Coordinates of C-alpha atoms in Angstrom, one line a residue:
X382 CA -29.3 -7.1 -2.2
X383 CA -28.6 -8.5 1.3
X384 CA -25.9 -10.8 -0.1
X385 CA -24.3 -7.9 -2.0
X386 CA -23.9 -6.2 1.4
X387 CA -22.4 -9.4 3.0
X388 CA -25.6 -10.6 4.6
X389 CA -26.0 -14.1 3.4
X390 CA -29.3 -16.0 3.3
X391 CA -30.0 -19.7 3.8
X392 CA -33.1 -21.7 3.0
X393 CA -35.1 -19.0 1.1
X394 CA -38.0 -20.5 -0.8
X395 CA -39.3 -19.0 -4.0
X396 CA -41.0 -20.1 -7.2
X397 CA -39.2 -20.2 -10.6
X398 CA -40.8 -20.4 -14.0
X399 CA -39.1 -22.7 -16.5
X400 CA -38.7 -22.0 -20.3
X401 CA -41.8 -24.1 -20.8
X402 CA -43.9 -22.2 -18.4
X403 CA -43.8 -24.7 -15.6
X404 CA -43.6 -23.4 -12.0
X405 CA -41.0 -25.1 -9.8
X406 CA -40.2 -24.4 -6.2
X407 CA -36.6 -23.6 -5.3
X408 CA -34.8 -23.6 -1.9
X409 CA -32.0 -21.1 -2.2
X410 CA -28.8 -20.4 -0.3
X411 CA -27.5 -17.0 -1.3
X412 CA -23.7 -16.6 -0.7
X413 CA -21.7 -13.4 -1.1
X414 CA -19.0 -13.7 -3.7
X415 CA -15.7 -11.8 -3.1
X416 CA -12.4 -11.3 -5.0
X417 CA -9.0 -11.9 -3.7
X418 CA -9.0 -8.6 -1.8
X419 CA -12.3 -9.5 -0.1
X420 CA -14.3 -7.0 -2.2
X421 CA -17.8 -8.1 -2.9
X422 CA -18.2 -8.8 -6.6
X423 CA -21.5 -10.6 -6.7
X424 CA -23.6 -13.4 -5.4
X425 CA -23.6 -17.1 -5.8
X426 CA -27.0 -18.9 -5.3
X427 CA -27.1 -22.6 -4.6
X428 CA -30.5 -23.9 -5.2
X429 CA -32.5 -27.1 -4.6
X430 CA -35.6 -28.2 -6.5
X431 CA -38.2 -28.8 -3.7
X432 CA -41.2 -28.9 -6.0
X433 CA -41.9 -32.6 -5.2
X434 CA -41.4 -32.0 -1.5
X435 CA -43.8 -29.0 -1.5
X436 CA -46.4 -31.0 -3.4
X437 CA -46.1 -33.8 -0.9
X438 CA -46.4 -31.4 2.0
X439 CA -49.5 -29.8 0.5
X440 CA -51.0 -33.3 -0.1
X441 CA -50.1 -34.2 3.5
X442 CA -51.7 -31.0 4.8
X443 CA -54.9 -31.7 2.7
X444 CA -55.2 -35.2 3.9
X445 CA -54.8 -34.1 7.5
X446 CA -57.3 -31.2 7.1
X447 CA -60.0 -33.4 5.5
X448 CA -59.5 -36.5 7.7
X449 CA -62.5 -37.8 9.5
X450 CA -60.6 -37.8 12.8
X451 CA -59.6 -34.8 14.9
X452 CA -55.9 -34.1 14.3
X453 CA -53.8 -31.4 15.9
X454 CA -50.1 -30.6 15.8
X455 CA -47.8 -28.7 18.1
X456 CA -44.3 -27.4 17.6
X457 CA -41.3 -28.1 19.9
X458 CA -42.6 -25.4 22.3
X459 CA -46.1 -26.9 22.5
X460 CA -47.8 -24.2 20.4
X461 CA -50.5 -25.4 18.0
X462 CA -49.6 -25.4 14.3
X463 CA -52.0 -28.0 13.0
X464 CA -55.8 -28.0 13.6
X465 CA -57.9 -29.8 11.1
X466 CA -61.6 -29.5 10.1
X467 CA -62.7 -32.4 12.3
X468 CA -61.0 -30.8 15.4
X469 CA -62.7 -27.6 14.6
X470 CA -66.1 -29.2 14.4
X471 CA -65.6 -31.4 17.5
X472 CA -64.1 -28.8 19.8
X473 CA -65.7 -25.7 18.4
X474 CA -62.6 -23.5 18.1
X475 CA -61.6 -22.4 14.6
X476 CA -58.1 -22.3 13.4
X477 CA -57.5 -18.7 14.2
X478 CA -58.5 -19.2 17.8
X479 CA -56.0 -22.0 18.4
X480 CA -53.0 -21.4 16.1
X481 CA -49.8 -20.5 18.0
X482 CA -51.6 -21.0 21.4
X483 CA -50.1 -23.4 24.0
X484 CA -52.2 -26.5 23.6
X485 CA -51.8 -27.8 27.1
X486 CA -52.1 -24.6 29.1
X487 CA -55.1 -23.2 27.2
X488 CA -57.2 -26.2 26.0
X489 CA -56.6 -29.1 28.5
X490 CA -58.3 -29.4 31.8
X491 CA -56.1 -28.6 34.8
X492 CA -56.2 -32.1 36.2
X493 CA -54.9 -33.6 33.0
X494 CA -52.3 -30.9 32.0
X495 CA -49.4 -32.7 33.5
X496 CA -50.2 -36.1 31.9
X497 CA -50.9 -34.6 28.5
X498 CA -47.7 -32.6 28.7
X499 CA -45.8 -35.8 29.6
X500 CA -47.1 -37.5 26.4
X501 CA -46.1 -34.5 24.2
X502 CA -42.6 -34.4 25.9
X503 CA -42.1 -38.1 25.2
X504 CA -43.1 -37.7 21.6
X505 CA -40.7 -34.7 21.3
X506 CA -38.0 -37.1 22.4
X507 CA -39.0 -39.7 19.8
X508 CA -41.1 -41.9 22.1
X509 CA -44.6 -42.1 20.7
X510 CA -47.8 -42.9 22.7
X511 CA -50.8 -44.9 21.6
X512 CA -54.3 -45.0 23.1
X513 CA -53.9 -42.3 25.7
X514 CA -57.3 -41.2 27.1
X515 CA -57.9 -37.6 28.3
X516 CA -60.8 -35.1 28.6
X517 CA -61.1 -32.0 26.4
X518 CA -63.4 -29.1 27.1
X519 CA -65.2 -27.7 24.0
X520 CA -65.7 -24.0 23.3
X521 CA -69.3 -24.5 24.5
X522 CA -68.1 -25.9 27.8
X523 CA -69.0 -29.6 27.2
X524 CA -66.6 -32.3 28.3
X525 CA -65.6 -34.8 25.6
X526 CA -63.4 -37.9 26.0
X527 CA -60.5 -38.3 23.6
X528 CA -58.4 -41.3 22.7
X529 CA -55.1 -40.0 21.4
X530 CA -52.1 -41.3 19.4
X531 CA -49.2 -38.9 19.7
X532 CA -46.7 -39.2 16.9
X533 CA -43.3 -37.5 16.5
X534 CA -43.1 -35.1 13.6
X535 CA -39.8 -34.8 11.8
X536 CA -38.4 -32.7 9.0
X537 CA -36.7 -34.0 5.8
X538 CA -33.4 -34.4 7.7
X539 CA -35.0 -36.4 10.5
X540 CA -34.9 -33.6 13.1
X541 CA -37.8 -33.6 15.5
X542 CA -39.9 -30.5 14.8
X543 CA -43.1 -31.2 16.8
X544 CA -45.9 -33.7 17.5
X545 CA -49.0 -34.7 15.6
X546 CA -51.9 -36.0 17.6
X547 CA -54.6 -38.2 16.0
X548 CA -57.6 -38.4 18.2
X549 CA -60.9 -40.3 18.4
X550 CA -64.0 -39.0 20.2
X551 CA -64.8 -41.8 22.6
X552 CA -67.3 -39.9 24.7
X553 CA -70.2 -42.1 23.7
X554 CA -68.2 -45.3 24.3
X555 CA -67.1 -44.1 27.7
X556 CA -70.8 -43.3 28.6
X557 CA -71.8 -46.8 27.4
X558 CA -69.0 -48.4 29.5
X559 CA -70.1 -46.4 32.6
X560 CA -73.7 -47.4 32.0
X561 CA -72.7 -51.0 31.5
X562 CA -70.6 -50.9 34.7
X563 CA -73.5 -49.4 36.6
X564 CA -75.9 -52.1 35.4
X565 CA -73.4 -54.8 36.3
X566 CA -72.7 -53.3 39.7
X567 CA -76.4 -53.0 40.6
X568 CA -77.6 -56.3 39.1
X569 CA -79.4 -58.7 41.5
X570 CA -77.1 -61.6 40.5
X571 CA -73.4 -62.1 41.4
X572 CA -71.3 -61.0 38.4
X573 CA -67.5 -61.2 38.2
X574 CA -65.0 -60.6 35.4
X575 CA -61.5 -61.7 34.7
X576 CA -58.9 -60.4 32.2
X577 CA -56.9 -62.6 29.8
X578 CA -54.6 -63.5 32.6
X579 CA -57.4 -64.7 34.9
X580 CA -57.1 -61.6 37.2
X581 CA -60.4 -60.3 38.6
X582 CA -61.4 -57.0 37.1
X583 CA -65.2 -57.0 37.7
X584 CA -66.8 -57.8 41.1
X585 CA -70.3 -56.4 41.6
X586 CA -72.2 -55.6 44.8
X587 CA -74.2 -58.8 44.7
X588 CA -70.9 -60.8 44.5
X589 CA -69.6 -58.8 47.5
X590 CA -72.7 -59.5 49.6
X591 CA -72.8 -63.2 48.6
X592 CA -69.2 -64.1 49.0
X593 CA -68.2 -61.5 51.6
X594 CA -65.0 -60.2 49.9
X595 CA -64.9 -56.5 49.1
X596 CA -63.8 -55.2 45.7
X597 CA -60.4 -54.2 47.1
X598 CA -59.9 -57.7 48.4
X599 CA -60.4 -59.4 45.0
X600 CA -59.4 -56.9 42.3
X601 CA -56.2 -57.9 40.6
X602 CA -56.2 -61.4 42.3
X603 CA -56.4 -64.7 40.5
X604 CA -60.0 -65.9 40.6
X605 CA -59.3 -69.6 40.3
X606 CA -56.2 -70.0 42.4
X607 CA -57.5 -67.8 45.3
X608 CA -61.2 -68.2 45.4
X609 CA -62.2 -71.6 44.0
X610 CA -61.9 -74.8 46.0
X611 CA -59.0 -77.0 44.8
X612 CA -61.2 -79.9 43.6
X613 CA -62.9 -77.5 41.1
X614 CA -60.0 -75.3 40.1
X615 CA -59.2 -77.3 37.0
X616 CA -62.8 -77.4 35.7
X617 CA -63.4 -73.7 36.4
X618 CA -60.1 -72.9 34.6
X619 CA -61.3 -74.9 31.6
X620 CA -64.5 -72.9 31.5
X621 CA -62.6 -69.6 31.6
X622 CA -60.1 -70.9 29.0
X623 CA -62.9 -71.8 26.6
X624 CA -64.5 -68.4 27.0
X625 CA -61.1 -66.8 26.3
X626 CA -61.1 -68.8 23.0
X627 CA -64.7 -67.6 22.2
X628 CA -66.5 -70.7 23.4
X629 CA -69.0 -69.7 26.0
X630 CA -70.5 -72.0 28.7
X631 CA -73.9 -72.0 30.2
X632 CA -75.2 -73.6 33.4
X633 CA -71.9 -74.7 34.9
X634 CA -72.2 -75.7 38.5
X635 CA -69.3 -75.3 41.0
X636 CA -68.8 -74.6 44.7
X637 CA -67.5 -71.3 46.0
X638 CA -66.2 -70.7 49.5
X639 CA -67.2 -67.4 51.2
X640 CA -64.9 -65.3 53.3
X641 CA -66.6 -66.8 56.4
X642 CA -65.8 -70.3 55.2
X643 CA -69.3 -71.2 54.1
X644 CA -69.6 -73.4 50.9
X645 CA -72.0 -72.0 48.3
X646 CA -73.2 -73.7 45.2
X647 CA -73.1 -71.5 42.1
X648 CA -74.6 -71.9 38.6
X649 CA -72.5 -70.0 36.2
X650 CA -72.8 -68.6 32.6
X651 CA -69.3 -67.7 31.3
X652 CA -69.4 -65.1 28.5
X653 CA -66.6 -63.9 26.3
X654 CA -65.8 -60.2 26.8
X655 CA -64.6 -58.3 23.7
X656 CA -63.4 -54.7 23.0
X657 CA -64.8 -52.4 20.3
X658 CA -62.6 -54.1 17.7
X659 CA -63.9 -57.5 18.6
X660 CA -60.7 -58.6 20.4
X661 CA -61.2 -60.9 23.3
X662 CA -60.2 -59.1 26.5
X663 CA -61.6 -61.4 29.2
X664 CA -64.6 -63.2 30.6
X665 CA -67.7 -62.1 32.4
X666 CA -69.4 -64.7 34.6
X667 CA -73.0 -64.2 35.6
X668 CA -73.8 -66.5 38.6
X669 CA -76.8 -67.7 40.5
X670 CA -76.7 -68.9 44.1
X671 CA -78.3 -72.4 43.9
X672 CA -77.2 -73.5 47.4
X673 CA -80.8 -73.6 48.6
X674 CA -82.0 -75.4 45.5
X675 CA -79.2 -78.0 45.8
X676 CA -80.1 -78.5 49.5
X677 CA -83.8 -79.0 48.6
X678 CA -82.9 -81.5 45.9
X679 CA -80.7 -83.5 48.2
X680 CA -83.4 -83.5 50.9
X681 CA -86.0 -84.5 48.3
X682 CA -83.7 -87.3 47.1
X683 CA -83.1 -88.4 50.7
X684 CA -86.9 -88.6 51.4
X685 CA -87.5 -90.7 48.3
X686 CA -84.7 -93.1 49.3
X687 CA -86.2 -93.4 52.8
X688 CA -89.7 -94.0 51.4
X689 CA -88.4 -96.8 49.1
X690 CA -86.5 -98.4 51.9

């Protein structure tokens, strides 16, 4: 009727039943048909069979909804248009409470709104983001930590139509890491850590008190080149390299110079550090100050030598 009055319609979806009783989905463009005088004489419909595409979209939607990870989606304006079962269970909001709401403004904590919006904006420009961490507040007011992969969503023509975010609840892992960090920091033994490049990324209180360098003075610096005496740099580097290849070392002795220039003797256990997937991400060294013991041993040896003379 609209086309018969000159009002054409594009991309109208409707079902059509075949002679054999099979339902197919059709995408229709309805165009007004006119004679040579411009009088409307009918309608021409140009259709496209989108049965397969619709089936794929339904399967895609089903997979998202039943996935065992929280998945959300937003359109180009940032309004929620995907919210799966896992997201509902994790956050506590049902679909009706979030659909068409602005994700960032209504569900992200104020201190993270700018960074989450930046991730979404990049994805809306085709730049996807992996392993972005941010907090989310549940309906019950609990704070949970989310690890997010933000993926650009496109239509069948490749046009960007939104963002799909696949999340992982890492609240427990973060709590464990904080507890682990707390235990390390308060341990009564000097503990340091380096990343795969040999840069210091762990330096506990005991190490600070023993060596005299604060955390700020060592973090991001090369342990071997800047804090190990030259005559032991090669051997200490070898111990670290072995640990970075998964070969740990126990009871390795080496000297360490304090900030005040005092030489300490340290007994080291070098342990490989791995992430939750088992990938090697660095080395943790647990030390023991054996300066006094070494001095006693030397004194003992000296007394024996004197007695035998």
